[in-house]
Short mmCIF file of N, CA and C in Angstrom, two decimals:
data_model
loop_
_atom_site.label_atom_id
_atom_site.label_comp_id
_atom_site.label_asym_id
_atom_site.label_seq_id
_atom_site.Cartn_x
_atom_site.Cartn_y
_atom_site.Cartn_z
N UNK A 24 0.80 -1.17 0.00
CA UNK A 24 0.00 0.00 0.00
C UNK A 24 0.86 1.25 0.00
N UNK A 25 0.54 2.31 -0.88
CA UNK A 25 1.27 3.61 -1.20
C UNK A 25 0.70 4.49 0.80
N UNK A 26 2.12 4.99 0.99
CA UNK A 26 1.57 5.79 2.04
C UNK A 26 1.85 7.34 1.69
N UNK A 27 0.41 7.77 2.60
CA UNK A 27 -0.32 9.08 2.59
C UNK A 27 1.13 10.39 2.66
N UNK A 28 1.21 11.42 1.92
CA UNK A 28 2.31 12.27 2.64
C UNK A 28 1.17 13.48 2.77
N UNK A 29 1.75 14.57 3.78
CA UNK A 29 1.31 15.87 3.93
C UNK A 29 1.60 16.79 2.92
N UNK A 30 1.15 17.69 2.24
CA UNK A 30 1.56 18.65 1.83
C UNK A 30 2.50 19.89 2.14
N UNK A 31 2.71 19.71 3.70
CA UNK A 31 3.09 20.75 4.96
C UNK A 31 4.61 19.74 4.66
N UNK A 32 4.92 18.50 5.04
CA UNK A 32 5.85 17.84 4.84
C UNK A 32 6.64 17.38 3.46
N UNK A 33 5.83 18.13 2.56
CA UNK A 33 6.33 17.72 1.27
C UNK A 33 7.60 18.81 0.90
N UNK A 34 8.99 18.54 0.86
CA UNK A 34 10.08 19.35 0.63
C UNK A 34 10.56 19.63 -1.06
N UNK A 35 9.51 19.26 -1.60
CA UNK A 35 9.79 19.37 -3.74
C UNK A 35 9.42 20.33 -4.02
N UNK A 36 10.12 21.06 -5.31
CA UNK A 36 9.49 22.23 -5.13
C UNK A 36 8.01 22.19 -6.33
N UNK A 37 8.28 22.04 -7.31
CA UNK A 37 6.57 22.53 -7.89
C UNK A 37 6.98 20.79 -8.18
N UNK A 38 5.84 20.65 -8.20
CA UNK A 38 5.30 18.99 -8.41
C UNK A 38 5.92 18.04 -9.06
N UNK A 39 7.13 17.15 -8.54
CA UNK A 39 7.62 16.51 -9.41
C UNK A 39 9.01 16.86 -9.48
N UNK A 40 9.47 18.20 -9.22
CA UNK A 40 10.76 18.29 -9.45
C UNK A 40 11.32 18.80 -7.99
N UNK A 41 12.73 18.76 -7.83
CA UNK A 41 13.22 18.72 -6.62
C UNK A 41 13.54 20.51 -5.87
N UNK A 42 13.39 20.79 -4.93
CA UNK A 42 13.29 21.57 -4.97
C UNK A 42 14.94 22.64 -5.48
N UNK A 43 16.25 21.79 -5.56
CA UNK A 43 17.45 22.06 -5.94
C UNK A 43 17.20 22.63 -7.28
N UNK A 44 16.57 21.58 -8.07
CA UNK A 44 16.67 21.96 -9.19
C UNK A 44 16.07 23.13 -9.53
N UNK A 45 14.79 23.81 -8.55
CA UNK A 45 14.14 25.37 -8.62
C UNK A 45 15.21 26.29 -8.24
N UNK A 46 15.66 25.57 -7.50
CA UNK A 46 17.15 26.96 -7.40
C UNK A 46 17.44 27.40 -8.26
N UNK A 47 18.47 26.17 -8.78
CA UNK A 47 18.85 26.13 -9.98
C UNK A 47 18.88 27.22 -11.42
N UNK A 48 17.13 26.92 -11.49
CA UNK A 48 16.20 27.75 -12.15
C UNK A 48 16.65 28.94 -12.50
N UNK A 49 15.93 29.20 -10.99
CA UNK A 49 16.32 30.86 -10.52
C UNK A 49 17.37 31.58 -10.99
N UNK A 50 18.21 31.18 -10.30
CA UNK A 50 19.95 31.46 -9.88
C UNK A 50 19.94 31.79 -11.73
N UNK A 51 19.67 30.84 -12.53
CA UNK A 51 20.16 31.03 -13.56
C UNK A 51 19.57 31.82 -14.67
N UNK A 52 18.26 32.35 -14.13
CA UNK A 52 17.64 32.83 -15.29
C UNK A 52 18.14 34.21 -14.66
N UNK A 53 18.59 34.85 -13.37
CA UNK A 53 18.88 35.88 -12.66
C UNK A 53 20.52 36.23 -13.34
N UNK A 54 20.93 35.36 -13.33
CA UNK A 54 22.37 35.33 -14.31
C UNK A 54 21.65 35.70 -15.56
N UNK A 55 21.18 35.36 -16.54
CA UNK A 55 21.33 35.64 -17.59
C UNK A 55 20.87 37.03 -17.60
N UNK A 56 20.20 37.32 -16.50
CA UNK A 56 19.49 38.61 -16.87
C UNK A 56 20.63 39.77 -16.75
N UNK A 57 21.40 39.43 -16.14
CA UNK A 57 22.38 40.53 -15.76
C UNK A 57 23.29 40.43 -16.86
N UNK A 58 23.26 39.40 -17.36
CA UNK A 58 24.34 39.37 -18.80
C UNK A 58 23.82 40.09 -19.84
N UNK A 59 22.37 39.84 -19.80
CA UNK A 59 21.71 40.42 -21.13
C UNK A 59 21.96 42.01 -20.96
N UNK A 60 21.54 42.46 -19.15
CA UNK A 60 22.13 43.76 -19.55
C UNK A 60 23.18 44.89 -19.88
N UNK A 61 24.49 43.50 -19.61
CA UNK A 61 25.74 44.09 -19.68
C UNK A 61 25.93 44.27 -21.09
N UNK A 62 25.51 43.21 -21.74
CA UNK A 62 25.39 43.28 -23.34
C UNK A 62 24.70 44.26 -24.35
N UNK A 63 23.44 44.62 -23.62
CA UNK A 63 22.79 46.12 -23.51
C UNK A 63 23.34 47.23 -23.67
N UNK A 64 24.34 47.15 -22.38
CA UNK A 64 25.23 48.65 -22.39
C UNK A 64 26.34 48.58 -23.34
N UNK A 65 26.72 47.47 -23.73
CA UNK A 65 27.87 47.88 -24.59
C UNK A 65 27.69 49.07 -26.01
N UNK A 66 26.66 49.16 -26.73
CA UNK A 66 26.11 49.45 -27.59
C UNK A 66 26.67 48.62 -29.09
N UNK A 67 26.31 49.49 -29.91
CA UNK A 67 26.39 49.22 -31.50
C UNK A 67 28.23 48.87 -31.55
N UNK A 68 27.92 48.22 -32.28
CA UNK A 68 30.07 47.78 -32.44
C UNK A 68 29.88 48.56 -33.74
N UNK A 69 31.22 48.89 -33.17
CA UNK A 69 31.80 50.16 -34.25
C UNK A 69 31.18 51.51 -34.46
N UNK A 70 30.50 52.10 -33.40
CA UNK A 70 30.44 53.40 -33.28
C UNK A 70 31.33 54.15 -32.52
N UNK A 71 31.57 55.20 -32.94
CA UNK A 71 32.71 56.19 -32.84
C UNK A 71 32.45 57.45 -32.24
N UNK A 72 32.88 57.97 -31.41
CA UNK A 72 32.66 59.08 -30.28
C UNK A 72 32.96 60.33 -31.34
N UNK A 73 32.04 61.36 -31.61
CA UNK A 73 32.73 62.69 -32.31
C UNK A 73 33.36 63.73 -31.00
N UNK A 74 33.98 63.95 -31.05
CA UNK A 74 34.07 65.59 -30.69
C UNK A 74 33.95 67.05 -31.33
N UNK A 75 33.53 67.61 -30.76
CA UNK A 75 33.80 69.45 -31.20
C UNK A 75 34.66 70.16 -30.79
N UNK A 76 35.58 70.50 -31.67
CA UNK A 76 36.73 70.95 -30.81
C UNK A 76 36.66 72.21 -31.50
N UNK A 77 35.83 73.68 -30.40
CA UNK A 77 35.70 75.00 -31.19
C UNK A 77 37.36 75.88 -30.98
N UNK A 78 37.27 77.07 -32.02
CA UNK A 78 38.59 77.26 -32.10
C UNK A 78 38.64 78.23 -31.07
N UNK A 79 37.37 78.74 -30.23
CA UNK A 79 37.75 79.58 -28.93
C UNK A 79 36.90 78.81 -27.48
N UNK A 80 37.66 78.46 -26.53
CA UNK A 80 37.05 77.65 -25.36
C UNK A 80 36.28 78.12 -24.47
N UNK A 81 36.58 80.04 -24.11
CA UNK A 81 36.26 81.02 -23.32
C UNK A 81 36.38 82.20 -24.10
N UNK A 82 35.03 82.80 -24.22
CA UNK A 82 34.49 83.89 -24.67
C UNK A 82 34.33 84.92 -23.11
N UNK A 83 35.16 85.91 -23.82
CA UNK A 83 35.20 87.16 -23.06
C UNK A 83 34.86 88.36 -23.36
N UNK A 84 34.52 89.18 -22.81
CA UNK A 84 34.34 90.92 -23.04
C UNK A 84 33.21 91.10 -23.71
N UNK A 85 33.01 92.13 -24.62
CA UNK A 85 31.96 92.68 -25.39
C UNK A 85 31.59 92.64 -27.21
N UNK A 86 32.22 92.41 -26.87
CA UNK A 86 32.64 91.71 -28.50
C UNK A 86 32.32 90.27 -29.49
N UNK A 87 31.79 90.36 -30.13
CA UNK A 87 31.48 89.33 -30.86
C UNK A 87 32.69 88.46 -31.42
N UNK A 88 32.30 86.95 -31.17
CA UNK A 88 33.45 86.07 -31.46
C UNK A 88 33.06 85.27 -33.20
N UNK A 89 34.06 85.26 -33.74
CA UNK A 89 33.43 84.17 -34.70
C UNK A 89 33.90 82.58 -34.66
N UNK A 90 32.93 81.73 -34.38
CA UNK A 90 33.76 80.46 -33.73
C UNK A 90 33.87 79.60 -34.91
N UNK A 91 34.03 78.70 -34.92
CA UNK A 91 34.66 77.80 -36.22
C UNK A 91 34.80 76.93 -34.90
N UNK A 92 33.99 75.64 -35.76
CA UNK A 92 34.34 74.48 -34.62
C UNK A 92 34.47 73.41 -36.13
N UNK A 93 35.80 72.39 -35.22
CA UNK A 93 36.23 71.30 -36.10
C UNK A 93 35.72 70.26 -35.14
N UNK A 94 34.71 69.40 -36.20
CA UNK A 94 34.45 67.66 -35.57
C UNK A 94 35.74 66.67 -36.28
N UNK A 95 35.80 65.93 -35.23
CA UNK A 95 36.70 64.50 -35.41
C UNK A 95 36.03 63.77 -35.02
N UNK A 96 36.99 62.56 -35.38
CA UNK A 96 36.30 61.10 -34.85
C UNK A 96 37.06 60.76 -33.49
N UNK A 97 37.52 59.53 -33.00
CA UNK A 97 38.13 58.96 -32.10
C UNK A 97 40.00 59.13 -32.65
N UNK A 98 40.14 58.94 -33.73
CA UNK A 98 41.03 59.17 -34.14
C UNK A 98 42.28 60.72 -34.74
N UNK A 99 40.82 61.56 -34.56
CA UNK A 99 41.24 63.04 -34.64
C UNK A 99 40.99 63.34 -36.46
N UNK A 100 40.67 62.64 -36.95
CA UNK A 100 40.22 62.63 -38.30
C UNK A 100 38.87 63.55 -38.24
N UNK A 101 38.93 64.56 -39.43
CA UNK A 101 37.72 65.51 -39.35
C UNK A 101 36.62 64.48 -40.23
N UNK A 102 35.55 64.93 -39.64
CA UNK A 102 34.35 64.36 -40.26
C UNK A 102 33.67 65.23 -40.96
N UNK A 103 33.20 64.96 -42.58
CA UNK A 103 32.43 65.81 -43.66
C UNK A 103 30.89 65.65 -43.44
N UNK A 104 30.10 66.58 -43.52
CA UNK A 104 28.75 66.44 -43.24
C UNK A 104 27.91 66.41 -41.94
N UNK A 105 28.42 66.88 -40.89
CA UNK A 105 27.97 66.54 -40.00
C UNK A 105 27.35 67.98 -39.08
N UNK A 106 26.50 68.16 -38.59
CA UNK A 106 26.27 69.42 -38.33
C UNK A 106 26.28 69.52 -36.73
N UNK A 107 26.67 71.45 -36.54
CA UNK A 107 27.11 71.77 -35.31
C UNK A 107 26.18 72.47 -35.18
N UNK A 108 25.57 72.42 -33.95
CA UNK A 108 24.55 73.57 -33.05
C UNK A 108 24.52 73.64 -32.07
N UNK A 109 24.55 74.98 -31.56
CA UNK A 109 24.55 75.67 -30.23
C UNK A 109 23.22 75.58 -29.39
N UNK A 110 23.42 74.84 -28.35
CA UNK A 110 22.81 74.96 -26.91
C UNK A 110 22.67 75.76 -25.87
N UNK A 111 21.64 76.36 -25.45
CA UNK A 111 21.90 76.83 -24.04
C UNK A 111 22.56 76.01 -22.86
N UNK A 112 23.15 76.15 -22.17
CA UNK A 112 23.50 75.80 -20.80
C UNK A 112 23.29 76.50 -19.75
N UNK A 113 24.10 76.66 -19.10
CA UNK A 113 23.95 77.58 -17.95
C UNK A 113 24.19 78.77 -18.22
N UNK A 114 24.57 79.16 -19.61
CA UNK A 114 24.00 80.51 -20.30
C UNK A 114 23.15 80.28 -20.71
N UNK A 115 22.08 81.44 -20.96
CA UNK A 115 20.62 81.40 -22.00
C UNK A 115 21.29 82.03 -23.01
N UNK A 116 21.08 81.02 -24.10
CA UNK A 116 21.29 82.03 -25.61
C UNK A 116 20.30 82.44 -26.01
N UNK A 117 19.83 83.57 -26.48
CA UNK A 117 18.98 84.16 -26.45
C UNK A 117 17.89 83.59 -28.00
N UNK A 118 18.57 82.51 -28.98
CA UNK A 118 17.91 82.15 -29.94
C UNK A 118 18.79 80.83 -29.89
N UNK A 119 18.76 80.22 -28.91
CA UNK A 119 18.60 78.66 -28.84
C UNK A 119 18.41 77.90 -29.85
N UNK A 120 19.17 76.97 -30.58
CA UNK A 120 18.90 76.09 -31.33
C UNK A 120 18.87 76.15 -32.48
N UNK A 121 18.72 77.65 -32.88
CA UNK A 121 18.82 78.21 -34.23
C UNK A 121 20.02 78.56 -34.91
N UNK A 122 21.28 77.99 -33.99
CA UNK A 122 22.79 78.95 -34.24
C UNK A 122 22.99 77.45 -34.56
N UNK A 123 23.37 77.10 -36.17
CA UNK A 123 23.77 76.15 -36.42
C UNK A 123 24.64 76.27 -37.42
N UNK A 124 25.26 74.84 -37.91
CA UNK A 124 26.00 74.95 -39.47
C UNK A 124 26.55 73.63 -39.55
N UNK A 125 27.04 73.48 -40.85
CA UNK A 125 28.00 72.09 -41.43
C UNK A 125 28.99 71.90 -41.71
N UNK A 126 29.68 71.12 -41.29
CA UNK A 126 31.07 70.78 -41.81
C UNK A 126 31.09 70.31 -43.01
N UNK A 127 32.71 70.44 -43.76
CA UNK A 127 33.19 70.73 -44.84
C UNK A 127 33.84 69.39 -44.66
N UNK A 128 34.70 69.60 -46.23
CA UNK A 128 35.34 68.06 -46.76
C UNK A 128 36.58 67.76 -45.35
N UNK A 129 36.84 68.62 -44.10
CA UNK A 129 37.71 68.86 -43.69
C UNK A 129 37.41 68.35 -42.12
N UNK A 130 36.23 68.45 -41.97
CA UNK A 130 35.54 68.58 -40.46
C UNK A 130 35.39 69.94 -39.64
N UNK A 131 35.62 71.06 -40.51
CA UNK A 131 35.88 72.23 -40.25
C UNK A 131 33.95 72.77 -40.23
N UNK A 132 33.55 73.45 -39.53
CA UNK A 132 32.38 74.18 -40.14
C UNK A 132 32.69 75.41 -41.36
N UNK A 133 31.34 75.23 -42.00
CA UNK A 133 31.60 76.12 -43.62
C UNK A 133 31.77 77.80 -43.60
N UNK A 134 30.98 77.73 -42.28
CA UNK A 134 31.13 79.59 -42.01
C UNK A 134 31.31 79.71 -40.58
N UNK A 135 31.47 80.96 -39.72
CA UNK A 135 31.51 81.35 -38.93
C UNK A 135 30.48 81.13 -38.01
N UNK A 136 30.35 81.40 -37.20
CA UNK A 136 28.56 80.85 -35.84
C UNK A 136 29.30 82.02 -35.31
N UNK A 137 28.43 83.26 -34.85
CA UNK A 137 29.18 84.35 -34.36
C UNK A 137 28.54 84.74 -33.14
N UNK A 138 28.94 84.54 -31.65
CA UNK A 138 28.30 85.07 -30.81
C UNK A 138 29.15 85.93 -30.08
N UNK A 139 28.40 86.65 -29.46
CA UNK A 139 28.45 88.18 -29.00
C UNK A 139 28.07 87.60 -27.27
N UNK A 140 29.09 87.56 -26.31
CA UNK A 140 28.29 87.17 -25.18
C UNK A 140 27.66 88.44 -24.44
N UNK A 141 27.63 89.45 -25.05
CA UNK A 141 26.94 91.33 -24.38
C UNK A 141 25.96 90.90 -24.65
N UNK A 142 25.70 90.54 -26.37
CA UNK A 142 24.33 90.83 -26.91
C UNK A 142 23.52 89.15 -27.46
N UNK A 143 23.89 88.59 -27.51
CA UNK A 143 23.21 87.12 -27.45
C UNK A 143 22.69 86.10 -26.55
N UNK A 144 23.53 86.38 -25.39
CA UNK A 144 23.27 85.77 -23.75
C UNK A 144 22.48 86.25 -23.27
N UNK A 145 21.29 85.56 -22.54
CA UNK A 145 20.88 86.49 -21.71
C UNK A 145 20.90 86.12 -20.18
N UNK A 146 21.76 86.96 -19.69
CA UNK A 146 22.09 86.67 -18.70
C UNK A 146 21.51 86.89 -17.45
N UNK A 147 21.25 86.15 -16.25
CA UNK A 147 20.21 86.52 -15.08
C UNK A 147 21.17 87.14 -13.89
N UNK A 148 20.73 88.01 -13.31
CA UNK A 148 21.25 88.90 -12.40
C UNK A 148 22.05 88.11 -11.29
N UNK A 149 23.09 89.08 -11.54
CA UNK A 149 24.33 88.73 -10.62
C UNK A 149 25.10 87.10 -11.29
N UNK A 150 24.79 87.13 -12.55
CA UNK A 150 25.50 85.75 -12.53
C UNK A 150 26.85 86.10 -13.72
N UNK A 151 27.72 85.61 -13.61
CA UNK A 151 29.13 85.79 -13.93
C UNK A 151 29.93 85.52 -15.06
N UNK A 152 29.43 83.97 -15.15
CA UNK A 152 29.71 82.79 -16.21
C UNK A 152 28.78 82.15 -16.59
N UNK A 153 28.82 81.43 -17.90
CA UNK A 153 27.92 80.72 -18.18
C UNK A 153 28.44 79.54 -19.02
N UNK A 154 27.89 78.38 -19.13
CA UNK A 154 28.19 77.73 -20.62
C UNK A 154 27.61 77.51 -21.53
N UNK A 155 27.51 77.55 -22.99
CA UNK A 155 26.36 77.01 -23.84
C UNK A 155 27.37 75.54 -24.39
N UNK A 156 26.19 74.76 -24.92
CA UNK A 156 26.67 73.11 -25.23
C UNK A 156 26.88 73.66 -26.58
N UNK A 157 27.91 72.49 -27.37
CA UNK A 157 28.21 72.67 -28.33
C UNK A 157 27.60 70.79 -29.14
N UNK A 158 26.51 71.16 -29.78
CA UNK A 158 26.48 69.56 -29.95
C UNK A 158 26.55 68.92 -31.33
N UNK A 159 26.61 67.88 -31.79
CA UNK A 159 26.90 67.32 -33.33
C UNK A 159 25.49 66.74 -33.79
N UNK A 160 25.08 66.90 -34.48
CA UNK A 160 24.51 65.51 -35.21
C UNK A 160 25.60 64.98 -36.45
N UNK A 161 25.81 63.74 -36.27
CA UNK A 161 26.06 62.80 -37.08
C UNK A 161 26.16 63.05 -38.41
N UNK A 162 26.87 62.49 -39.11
CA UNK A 162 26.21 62.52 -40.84
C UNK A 162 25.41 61.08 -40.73
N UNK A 163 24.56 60.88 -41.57
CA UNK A 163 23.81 59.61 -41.12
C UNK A 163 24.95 58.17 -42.52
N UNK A 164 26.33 58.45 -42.77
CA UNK A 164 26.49 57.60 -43.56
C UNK A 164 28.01 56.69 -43.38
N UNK A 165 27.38 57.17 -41.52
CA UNK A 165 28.67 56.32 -40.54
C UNK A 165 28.06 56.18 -39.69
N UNK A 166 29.13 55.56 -38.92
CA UNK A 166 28.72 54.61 -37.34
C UNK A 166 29.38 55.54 -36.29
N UNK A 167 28.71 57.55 -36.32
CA UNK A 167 28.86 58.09 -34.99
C UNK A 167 28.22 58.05 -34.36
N UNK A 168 28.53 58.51 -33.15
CA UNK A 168 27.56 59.08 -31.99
C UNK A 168 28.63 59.93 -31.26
N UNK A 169 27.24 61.31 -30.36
CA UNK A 169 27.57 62.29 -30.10
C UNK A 169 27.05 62.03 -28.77
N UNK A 170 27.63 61.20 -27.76
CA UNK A 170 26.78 61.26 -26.56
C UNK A 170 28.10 62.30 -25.63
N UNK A 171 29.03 62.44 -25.58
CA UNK A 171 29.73 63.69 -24.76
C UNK A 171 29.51 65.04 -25.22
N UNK A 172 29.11 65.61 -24.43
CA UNK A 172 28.55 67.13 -24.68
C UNK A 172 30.04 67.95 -24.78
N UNK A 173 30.28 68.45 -25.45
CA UNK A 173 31.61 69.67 -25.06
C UNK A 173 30.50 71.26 -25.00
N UNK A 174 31.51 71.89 -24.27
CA UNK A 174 31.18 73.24 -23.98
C UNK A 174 32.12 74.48 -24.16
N UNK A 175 31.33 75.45 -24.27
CA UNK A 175 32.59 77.01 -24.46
C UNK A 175 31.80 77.54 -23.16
N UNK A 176 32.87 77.94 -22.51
CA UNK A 176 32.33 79.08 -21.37
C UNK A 176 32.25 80.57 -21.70
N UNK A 177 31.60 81.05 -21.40
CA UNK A 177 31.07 82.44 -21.69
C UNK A 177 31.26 83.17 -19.86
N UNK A 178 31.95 84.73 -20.06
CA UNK A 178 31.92 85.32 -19.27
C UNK A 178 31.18 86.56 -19.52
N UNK A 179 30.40 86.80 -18.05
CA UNK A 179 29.40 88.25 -18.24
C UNK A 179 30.48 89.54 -18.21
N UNK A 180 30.17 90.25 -19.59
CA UNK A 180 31.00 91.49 -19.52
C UNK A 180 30.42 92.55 -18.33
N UNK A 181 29.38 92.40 -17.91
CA UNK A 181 28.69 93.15 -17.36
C UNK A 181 29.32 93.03 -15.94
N UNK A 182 29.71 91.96 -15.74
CA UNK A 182 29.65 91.47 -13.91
C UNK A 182 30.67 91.96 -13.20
#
C-alpha cells in the first residue's frame, strides 16, 4: 500500500521536481538577466565618439566672437557632413537652437557661428559665467555618436 504524505511535509518544489533543481532555475535565469544587460550597455560595435573641438574655449568681453568648430572622430580625423549647433546651458542664448551649421570636406564648419556674449546671452542677475553646449549631429552615412557634450564658457561682460 502507497503511504499518505502531507503537503506541509512535502520538501519538492513545484510537483515533481526537486526543490534544488528550482534553485537552480532561478539562480540562472537571474544570471542571464544581468548578462543580457551588460550586453545592452555595450552598444552598436563600431560606433565612434565625435568631438567638437571649437577654435575659442572662453568667450570674453563685449565683443562678438566668430567660432569655427572642427568635428573629429576617435582618431582626430575631421568628419564631412555633420552638423554643429549651439545649446543653451547655464548661459541662456537668447535664440537657442537656431545657431547652427556644417562641416566641410575637412571637419571644419563652412562659415563662422558668431556670438556676441553682451548681446546674445541672456544673462540673469548677478551671474558671472555661463556655458552654452556645443552639440553634433552625425552625418547619417557612418557609425557616430555624439553622446559627450563639449562646452565654451562664456563670461558676463557686465559682472
Amino acid at each position: 500500500m502507497r503511504e499518505r504524505r502531507s503537503f506541509r511535509t512535502d520538501e519538492r518544489g513545484i510537483e515533481g521536481l526537486p526543490i534544488r533543481l528550482v534553485i537552480a532555475i532561478v539562480v540562472g535565469v537571474a544570471a542571464l538577466s544581468v548578462m543580457m544587460t551588460i550586453i545592452d550597455d555595450i552598444g552598436a560595435v563600431g560606433e565612434e565618439e565625435l568631438s567638437a573641438n571649437p577654435n575659442e574655449e572662453v568667450l570674453t568681453g563685449e565683443t562678438g566672437y566668430d567660432l569655427k568648430v572642427n568635428v573629429t572622430d576617435e582618431d582626430g580625423q575631421g568628419i564631412p557632413n555633420a552638423t554643429v549647433y549651439l545649446k543653451s546651458g547655464t548661459a541662456n542664448l537668447d535664440e537657442s537652437d537656431t545657431t547652427f551649421d556644417e562641416t566641410d570636406y575637412d571637419g571644419t564648419t563652412t562659415s563662422e557661428i558668431n556670438i556676441s556674449p553682451e548681446d546674445d546671452v541672456d544673462w540673469r542677475p548677478g551671474q558671472e559665467s555661463g556655458e552654452i553646449e556645443v552639440h553634433i549631429k552625425p552625418p547619417g552615412d557612418g557609425n557616430y555618436k555624439d553622446d559627450q557634450i563639449d562646452k565654451i564658457t562664456l563670461l558676463n561682460p557686465n559682472a
